[in-house]
PDB file of C-alpha atoms in Angstrom:
ATOM      1  CA  MET A   4       0.233   0.348   0.402  1.00  0.00           C
ATOM      2  CA  LEU A   5       2.927   1.751   1.000  1.00  0.00           C
ATOM      3  CA  SER A   6       5.914   2.373   1.851  1.00  0.00           C
ATOM      4  CA  ALA A   7       6.929   2.479   5.276  1.00  0.00           C
ATOM      5  CA  ASN A   8       8.971   5.654   4.955  1.00  0.00           C
ATOM      6  CA  ASN A   9       6.009   7.285   3.723  1.00  0.00           C
ATOM      7  CA  VAL A  10       3.967   7.039   6.247  1.00  0.00           C
ATOM      8  CA  LEU A  11       3.718  10.548   7.087  1.00  0.00           C
ATOM      9  CA  SER A  12       3.755  14.047   4.836  1.00  0.00           C
ATOM     10  CA  PRO A  13       6.515  16.557   5.288  1.00  0.00           C
ATOM     11  CA  ALA A  14       4.395  18.861   4.711  1.00  0.00           C
ATOM     12  CA  HIS A  15       1.582  18.712   7.365  1.00  0.00           C
ATOM     13  CA  GLY A  16       2.040  15.593   9.647  1.00  0.00           C
ATOM     14  CA  ARG A  17      -0.679  13.629   8.069  1.00  0.00           C
ATOM     15  CA  PRO A  18      -0.913  10.288   7.010  1.00  0.00           C
ATOM     16  CA  LEU A  19      -0.477  10.929   2.996  1.00  0.00           C
ATOM     17  CA  VAL A  20      -2.853   7.074   2.587  1.00  0.00           C
ATOM     18  CA  THR A  21      -6.940   8.343   3.255  1.00  0.00           C
ATOM     19  CA  PRO A  22      -8.745   5.552   3.051  1.00  0.00           C
ATOM     20  CA  THR A  23     -11.843   5.948   0.428  1.00  0.00           C
ATOM     21  CA  GLN A  24     -14.057   3.703  -2.103  1.00  0.00           C
ATOM     22  CA  ASP A  25     -13.764   0.654  -1.489  1.00  0.00           C
ATOM     23  CA  MET A  26     -12.171   0.477   1.429  1.00  0.00           C
ATOM     24  CA  VAL A  27     -14.604   2.144   3.566  1.00  0.00           C
ATOM     25  CA  ILE A  28     -17.206   0.062   2.354  1.00  0.00           C
ATOM     26  CA  GLY A  29     -15.634  -2.997   3.837  1.00  0.00           C
ATOM     27  CA  ALA A  30     -14.554  -1.731   6.535  1.00  0.00           C
ATOM     28  CA  TYR A  31     -17.965  -0.601   6.905  1.00  0.00           C
ATOM     29  CA  TYR A  32     -19.870  -4.063   5.957  1.00  0.00           C
ATOM     30  CA  LEU A  33     -17.102  -5.950   7.700  1.00  0.00           C
ATOM     31  CA  THR A  34     -18.055  -4.393  11.206  1.00  0.00           C
ATOM     32  CA  ALA A  35     -22.253  -4.408  10.995  1.00  0.00           C
ATOM     33  CA  GLU A  36     -24.223  -6.126  13.199  1.00  0.00           C
ATOM     34  CA  GLY A  37     -26.980  -8.058  12.545  1.00  0.00           C
ATOM     35  CA  GLU A  38     -29.355 -10.221  15.095  1.00  0.00           C
ATOM     36  CA  GLY A  39     -31.193 -14.041  15.083  1.00  0.00           C
ATOM     37  CA  LEU A  40     -27.914 -14.852  12.712  1.00  0.00           C
ATOM     38  CA  PRO A  41     -26.752 -18.503  12.404  1.00  0.00           C
ATOM     39  CA  GLY A  42     -23.879 -19.025  14.860  1.00  0.00           C
ATOM     40  CA  GLU A  43     -25.686 -16.451  17.545  1.00  0.00           C
ATOM     41  CA  GLY A  44     -24.726 -16.354  20.612  1.00  0.00           C
ATOM     42  CA  LYS A  45     -21.433 -18.796  20.463  1.00  0.00           C
ATOM     43  CA  ILE A  46     -18.441 -18.916  22.349  1.00  0.00           C
ATOM     44  CA  PHE A  47     -14.759 -18.350  20.850  1.00  0.00           C
ATOM     45  CA  ARG A  48     -10.955 -17.653  22.403  1.00  0.00           C
ATOM     46  CA  ASP A  49      -8.467 -17.696  19.613  1.00  0.00           C
ATOM     47  CA  LEU A  50      -9.431 -16.084  15.601  1.00  0.00           C
ATOM     48  CA  ASP A  51      -7.886 -19.828  14.234  1.00  0.00           C
ATOM     49  CA  ASP A  52     -11.523 -21.208  15.299  1.00  0.00           C
ATOM     50  CA  LEU A  53     -12.884 -18.578  15.293  1.00  0.00           C
ATOM     51  CA  LYS A  54     -12.261 -18.063  10.911  1.00  0.00           C
ATOM     52  CA  TRP A  55     -12.696 -22.011  10.591  1.00  0.00           C
ATOM     53  CA  ALA A  56     -16.225 -21.194  11.759  1.00  0.00           C
ATOM     54  CA  TRP A  57     -17.398 -18.309  10.173  1.00  0.00           C
ATOM     55  CA  GLU A  58     -15.741 -20.190   6.202  1.00  0.00           C
ATOM     56  CA  THR A  59     -17.452 -22.978   6.987  1.00  0.00           C
ATOM     57  CA  GLY A  60     -21.038 -21.873   7.814  1.00  0.00           C
ATOM     58  CA  VAL A  61     -21.171 -22.075  11.571  1.00  0.00           C
ATOM     59  CA  VAL A  62     -21.394 -18.288  11.969  1.00  0.00           C
ATOM     60  CA  HIS A  63     -23.058 -16.145  10.456  1.00  0.00           C
ATOM     61  CA  LEU A  64     -19.982 -12.712   9.352  1.00  0.00           C
ATOM     62  CA  HIS A  65     -21.799 -10.323  10.992  1.00  0.00           C
ATOM     63  CA  ALA A  66     -23.453 -12.669  14.773  1.00  0.00           C
ATOM     64  CA  ARG A  67     -23.334 -11.330  18.328  1.00  0.00           C
ATOM     65  CA  ILE A  68     -20.624 -14.434  19.793  1.00  0.00           C
ATOM     66  CA  GLN A  69     -18.605 -14.483  22.334  1.00  0.00           C
ATOM     67  CA  TYR A  70     -15.135 -13.761  22.092  1.00  0.00           C
ATOM     68  CA  ARG A  71     -12.364 -13.938  24.478  1.00  0.00           C
ATOM     69  CA  SER A  72      -8.546 -13.943  23.267  1.00  0.00           C
ATOM     70  CA  GLU A  73      -5.088 -12.606  25.156  1.00  0.00           C
ATOM     71  CA  GLU A  74      -4.818 -11.064  22.057  1.00  0.00           C
ATOM     72  CA  TYR A  75      -7.194  -8.208  23.149  1.00  0.00           C
ATOM     73  CA  PRO A  76      -7.279  -8.439  27.582  1.00  0.00           C
ATOM     74  CA  GLU A  77      -9.211  -5.346  27.038  1.00  0.00           C
ATOM     75  CA  LEU A  78     -12.175  -7.748  26.492  1.00  0.00           C
ATOM     76  CA  ILE A  79     -11.772  -9.244  29.396  1.00  0.00           C
ATOM     77  CA  GLU A  80     -14.438  -8.070  31.765  1.00  0.00           C
ATOM     78  CA  THR A  81     -12.855  -9.148  35.156  1.00  0.00           C
ATOM     79  CA  PRO A  82     -15.311  -8.350  38.424  1.00  0.00           C
ATOM     80  CA  ALA A  83     -14.270  -6.624  41.360  1.00  0.00           C
ATOM     81  CA  ASN A  84     -12.886  -9.864  43.558  1.00  0.00           C
ATOM     82  CA  GLY A  85     -10.869 -10.596  40.377  1.00  0.00           C
ATOM     83  CA  VAL A  86     -11.854 -14.186  40.509  1.00  0.00           C
ATOM     84  CA  ALA A  87     -13.042 -14.445  37.159  1.00  0.00           C
ATOM     85  CA  ALA A  88     -14.085 -13.442  33.572  1.00  0.00           C
ATOM     86  CA  THR A  89     -16.290 -12.937  31.335  1.00  0.00           C
ATOM     87  CA  TRP A  90     -16.495 -12.665  27.036  1.00  0.00           C
ATOM     88  CA  HIS A  91     -17.254 -10.218  25.503  1.00  0.00           C
ATOM     89  CA  SER A  92     -20.015  -9.586  22.941  1.00  0.00           C
ATOM     90  CA  THR A  93     -18.640  -8.724  19.334  1.00  0.00           C
ATOM     91  CA  THR A  94     -18.836 -10.351  15.830  1.00  0.00           C
ATOM     92  CA  PRO A  95     -17.140 -12.142  13.744  1.00  0.00           C
ATOM     93  CA  GLY A  96     -16.528  -9.048  11.768  1.00  0.00           C
ATOM     94  CA  ARG A  97     -15.298  -7.014  13.982  1.00  0.00           C
ATOM     95  CA  VAL A  98     -12.538 -10.011  15.380  1.00  0.00           C
ATOM     96  CA  PHE A  99     -10.948  -9.842  11.755  1.00  0.00           C
ATOM     97  CA  PHE A 100     -10.827  -6.466  11.112  1.00  0.00           C
ATOM     98  CA  ASN A 101      -8.969  -5.754  14.346  1.00  0.00           C
ATOM     99  CA  ALA A 102      -6.633  -8.507  13.311  1.00  0.00           C
ATOM    100  CA  ALA A 103      -4.927  -5.873  11.183  1.00  0.00           C
ATOM    101  CA  LEU A 104      -4.911  -3.411  13.618  1.00  0.00           C
ATOM    102  CA  PRO A 105      -0.900  -3.870  16.357  1.00  0.00           C
ATOM    103  CA  GLY A 106      -1.155  -6.284  18.155  1.00  0.00           C
ATOM    104  CA  HIS A 107      -0.954  -5.864  22.480  1.00  0.00           C
ATOM    105  CA  ASP A 108       2.245  -6.539  22.856  1.00  0.00           C
ATOM    106  CA  ILE A 109       3.173  -3.697  20.079  1.00  0.00           C
ATOM    107  CA  GLU A 110       3.055  -1.190  22.230  1.00  0.00           C
ATOM    108  CA  PRO A 111       2.731   2.799  21.839  1.00  0.00           C
ATOM    109  CA  MET A 112       5.642   5.395  20.229  1.00  0.00           C
ATOM    110  CA  VAL A 113       7.010   8.029  22.561  1.00  0.00           C
ATOM    111  CA  VAL A 114       6.203  11.259  21.654  1.00  0.00           C
ATOM    112  CA  GLY A 115       7.089  14.631  23.190  1.00  0.00           C
ATOM    113  CA  GLY A 116       7.093  12.889  26.153  1.00  0.00           C
ATOM    114  CA  HIS A 117       4.139  11.470  26.567  1.00  0.00           C
ATOM    115  CA  VAL A 118       2.816   7.291  25.652  1.00  0.00           C
ATOM    116  CA  ALA A 119       0.963   8.101  22.086  1.00  0.00           C
ATOM    117  CA  LYS A 120      -2.636   6.513  22.106  1.00  0.00           C
ATOM    118  CA  GLU A 121      -3.064   3.155  22.278  1.00  0.00           C
ATOM    119  CA  ILE A 122      -5.451   1.310  19.375  1.00  0.00           C
ATOM    120  CA  THR A 123      -7.966  -0.886  21.423  1.00  0.00           C
ATOM    121  CA  PHE A 124     -10.591  -3.567  19.961  1.00  0.00           C
ATOM    122  CA  VAL A 125     -12.725  -1.805  18.183  1.00  0.00           C
ATOM    123  CA  ASN A 126     -16.363  -2.926  19.463  1.00  0.00           C
ATOM    124  CA  ARG A 127     -18.726  -1.125  16.612  1.00  0.00           C
ATOM    125  CA  GLN A 128     -19.673  -0.211  12.547  1.00  0.00           C
ATOM    126  CA  ILE A 129     -16.701   1.551  11.188  1.00  0.00           C
ATOM    127  CA  GLY A 130     -17.454   4.816   8.619  1.00  0.00           C
ATOM    128  CA  LYS A 131     -14.953   6.709   7.416  1.00  0.00           C
ATOM    129  CA  SER A 132     -14.852   9.528   9.667  1.00  0.00           C
ATOM    130  CA  GLU A 133     -13.395   6.440  11.706  1.00  0.00           C
ATOM    131  CA  LEU A 134     -11.614   4.944   9.215  1.00  0.00           C
ATOM    132  CA  GLY A 135      -9.880   7.867   9.487  1.00  0.00           C
ATOM    133  CA  MET A 136      -8.809   8.432  12.806  1.00  0.00           C
ATOM    134  CA  ILE A 137      -7.424   5.037  13.451  1.00  0.00           C
ATOM    135  CA  VAL A 138      -5.059   5.364   9.822  1.00  0.00           C
ATOM    136  CA  ASP A 139      -4.403   8.892  11.895  1.00  0.00           C
ATOM    137  CA  ASP A 140      -3.743   7.303  14.962  1.00  0.00           C
ATOM    138  CA  LEU A 141      -2.295   4.820  14.352  1.00  0.00           C
ATOM    139  CA  ALA A 142       0.595   7.147  11.560  1.00  0.00           C
ATOM    140  CA  ARG A 143       1.144   9.129  15.333  1.00  0.00           C
ATOM    141  CA  GLY A 144       0.763   6.309  17.362  1.00  0.00           C
ATOM    142  CA  TYR A 145       3.410   3.794  16.297  1.00  0.00           C
ATOM    143  CA  PRO A 146       6.250   3.248  14.639  1.00  0.00           C
ATOM    144  CA  LYS A 147       6.749   2.993  10.821  1.00  0.00           C
ATOM    145  CA  LYS A 148       6.804  -0.491  10.123  1.00  0.00           C
ATOM    146  CA  VAL A 149       4.267  -1.224  12.175  1.00  0.00           C
ATOM    147  CA  VAL A 150       2.001   1.144  10.300  1.00  0.00           C
ATOM    148  CA  ALA A 151       2.668   0.521   7.067  1.00  0.00           C
ATOM    149  CA  GLU A 152       2.006  -3.504   7.976  1.00  0.00           C
ATOM    150  CA  SER A 153      -1.300  -2.485   9.276  1.00  0.00           C
ATOM    151  CA  LEU A 154      -2.559  -0.451   6.531  1.00  0.00           C
ATOM    152  CA  ASP A 155      -1.159  -3.401   4.461  1.00  0.00           C
ATOM    153  CA  ALA A 156      -3.090  -5.732   6.380  1.00  0.00           C
ATOM    154  CA  MET A 157      -6.359  -3.572   6.484  1.00  0.00           C
ATOM    155  CA  LYS A 158      -6.422  -2.832   2.974  1.00  0.00           C
ATOM    156  CA  ASP A 159      -6.629  -6.804   1.870  1.00  0.00           C
ATOM    157  CA  ALA A 160      -9.041  -6.867   4.202  1.00  0.00           C
ATOM    158  CA  CYS A 161     -11.565  -4.350   3.515  1.00  0.00           C
ATOM    159  CA  PHE A 162     -10.972  -4.886  -0.170  1.00  0.00           C
ATOM    160  CA  GLU A 163     -12.138  -8.640   0.084  1.00  0.00           C
ATOM    161  CA  PHE A 164     -15.217  -8.000   2.806  1.00  0.00           C
ATOM    162  CA  ALA A 165     -16.074  -5.086  -0.159  1.00  0.00           C
ATOM    163  CA  SER A 166     -16.285  -8.007  -3.161  1.00  0.00           C
ATOM    164  CA  ARG A 167     -17.602 -10.102  -0.939  1.00  0.00           C
ATOM    165  CA  SER A 168     -20.350  -7.681   0.088  1.00  0.00           C
ATOM    166  CA  GLY A 169     -21.807  -7.024  -3.657  1.00  0.00           C
ATOM    167  CA  LEU A 170     -21.938  -4.364  -3.491  1.00  0.00           C
ATOM    168  CA  THR A 171     -19.337  -2.784  -5.452  1.00  0.00           C
ATOM    169  CA  VAL A 172     -19.254  -3.561  -9.493  1.00  0.00           C
ATOM    170  CA  SER A 173     -16.293  -5.672 -10.744  1.00  0.00           C
ATOM    171  CA  ILE A 174     -14.697  -6.631 -13.816  1.00  0.00           C
ATOM    172  CA  ASP A 175     -17.077  -9.882 -14.406  1.00  0.00           C
ATOM    173  CA  ASP A 176     -20.618  -7.697 -13.428  1.00  0.00           C
ATOM    174  CA  VAL A 177     -19.778  -5.910 -16.941  1.00  0.00           C
ATOM    175  CA  LYS A 178     -21.026  -8.746 -19.554  1.00  0.00           C
ATOM    176  CA  THR A 179     -20.143  -8.091 -23.734  1.00  0.00           C
ATOM    177  CA  PRO A 180     -23.482  -7.932 -25.627  1.00  0.00           C
ATOM    178  CA  PRO A 181     -23.560 -11.341 -28.621  1.00  0.00           C
ATOM    179  CA  GLU A 182     -24.346  -7.819 -30.851  1.00  0.00           C
ATOM    180  CA  LYS A 183     -20.931  -5.706 -29.758  1.00  0.00           C
ATOM    181  CA  VAL A 184     -19.233  -6.420 -33.029  1.00  0.00           C
ATOM    182  CA  ALA A 185     -22.018  -5.743 -35.194  1.00  0.00           C
ATOM    183  CA  ILE A 186     -22.754  -2.238 -32.925  1.00  0.00           C
ATOM    184  CA  LEU A 187     -19.145  -0.769 -32.890  1.00  0.00           C
ATOM    185  CA  ASP A 188     -18.538  -1.585 -37.002  1.00  0.00           C
ATOM    186  CA  GLU A 189     -22.307   1.009 -37.537  1.00  0.00           C
ATOM    187  CA  HIS A 190     -20.252   3.218 -35.376  1.00  0.00           C
ATOM    188  CA  GLU A 191     -16.976   2.590 -37.638  1.00  0.00           C
ATOM    189  CA  LYS A 192     -18.892   3.243 -40.868  1.00  0.00           C
ATOM    190  CA  ARG A 193     -20.543   6.318 -39.999  1.00  0.00           C
ATOM    191  CA  ALA A 194     -17.449   7.432 -38.500  1.00  0.00           C
ATOM    192  CA  GLU A 195     -15.324   6.693 -42.160  1.00  0.00           C
ATOM    193  CA  LYS A 196     -18.701   8.899 -43.429  1.00  0.00           C
ATOM    194  CA  VAL A 197     -17.417  12.064 -41.383  1.00  0.00           C
ATOM    195  CA  GLU A 198     -14.299  11.920 -41.939  1.00  0.00           C
ATOM    196  CA  ALA A 199     -14.066  11.119 -45.335  1.00  0.00           C
ATOM    197  CA  PRO A 200     -13.167  14.038 -47.250  1.00  0.00           C
ATOM    198  CA  VAL A 201     -14.928  16.467 -48.912  1.00  0.00           C
ATOM    199  CA  PRO A 202     -15.707  19.355 -51.248  1.00  0.00           C
ATOM    200  CA  GLN A 203     -14.799  22.891 -49.521  1.00  0.00           C
ATOM    201  CA  GLY A 204     -18.432  24.368 -49.747  1.00  0.00           C
ATOM    202  CA  HIS A 205     -20.290  20.698 -49.043  1.00  0.00           C
ATOM    203  CA  HIS A 206     -21.652  18.320 -46.786  1.00  0.00           C
ATOM    204  CA  HIS A 207     -21.830  14.793 -45.817  1.00  0.00           C
ATOM    205  CA  ARG A 208     -25.328  13.568 -46.604  1.00  0.00           C
ATOM    206  CA  TRP A 209     -26.110   9.833 -43.954  1.00  0.00           C
TER     207      TRP A 209
END
C-alpha cells in the first residue's frame, strides 16, 4: 500500500493515505452487526477457530458472539474481586477487522514525552470518519514499519469484504452483449463518413 518511510506527509505531518470508496465499504460491511443470525451466542476464544467456523458456515460474519482472546485483554471484563472473567459480545467481522491492527505486544511510541494513544479493540461499526481516525492514530502512535504492515493488512481485509458484500462492481459484472461487434462496425462506418474528405462548401449526406 505504501512504503514504511512514506507514512506521514513532510508538508503537514498527517497520514498520506486516506481510506476511500471500496475500503470504506469493506470496513463498514465487515464491522456490521445483525440479530438472529446463524451462530448467534456461540463462544470463541481463538481466531483460527472463529475463522474456521465462519468459513464453514457455522457462524455468520455479523452474528453476535462471545469472544475472548489473550490478544485483546481489554475484552475480558473482570469482576471487582478479580476471581473470574467473562466473555465480551462482538462479531466475527469485528474480530477479523481488529486482526489487521497492532497487537498488544506492540507498544505505542513516546511522543513529546507522553505515550501515544494505544489502539484498543474496535467494537463498533466503522464508517469513513472512524476509519480515518484509526489511520491517524496508527500513524501518530506506532513505528513506521508497524503502521505500513497494519495499513496493508487493513487494505486487504477491506477490499476482500467489499467484494464479498456484493455492493461494488467488478469486471465480472460487466457483460459483453452479443451485438457488440455489429454495433462497433456500424459506428465505425458512420465515423468514416464524417472523416472522409468532401469538396469545400459541401455537407455530408447521411
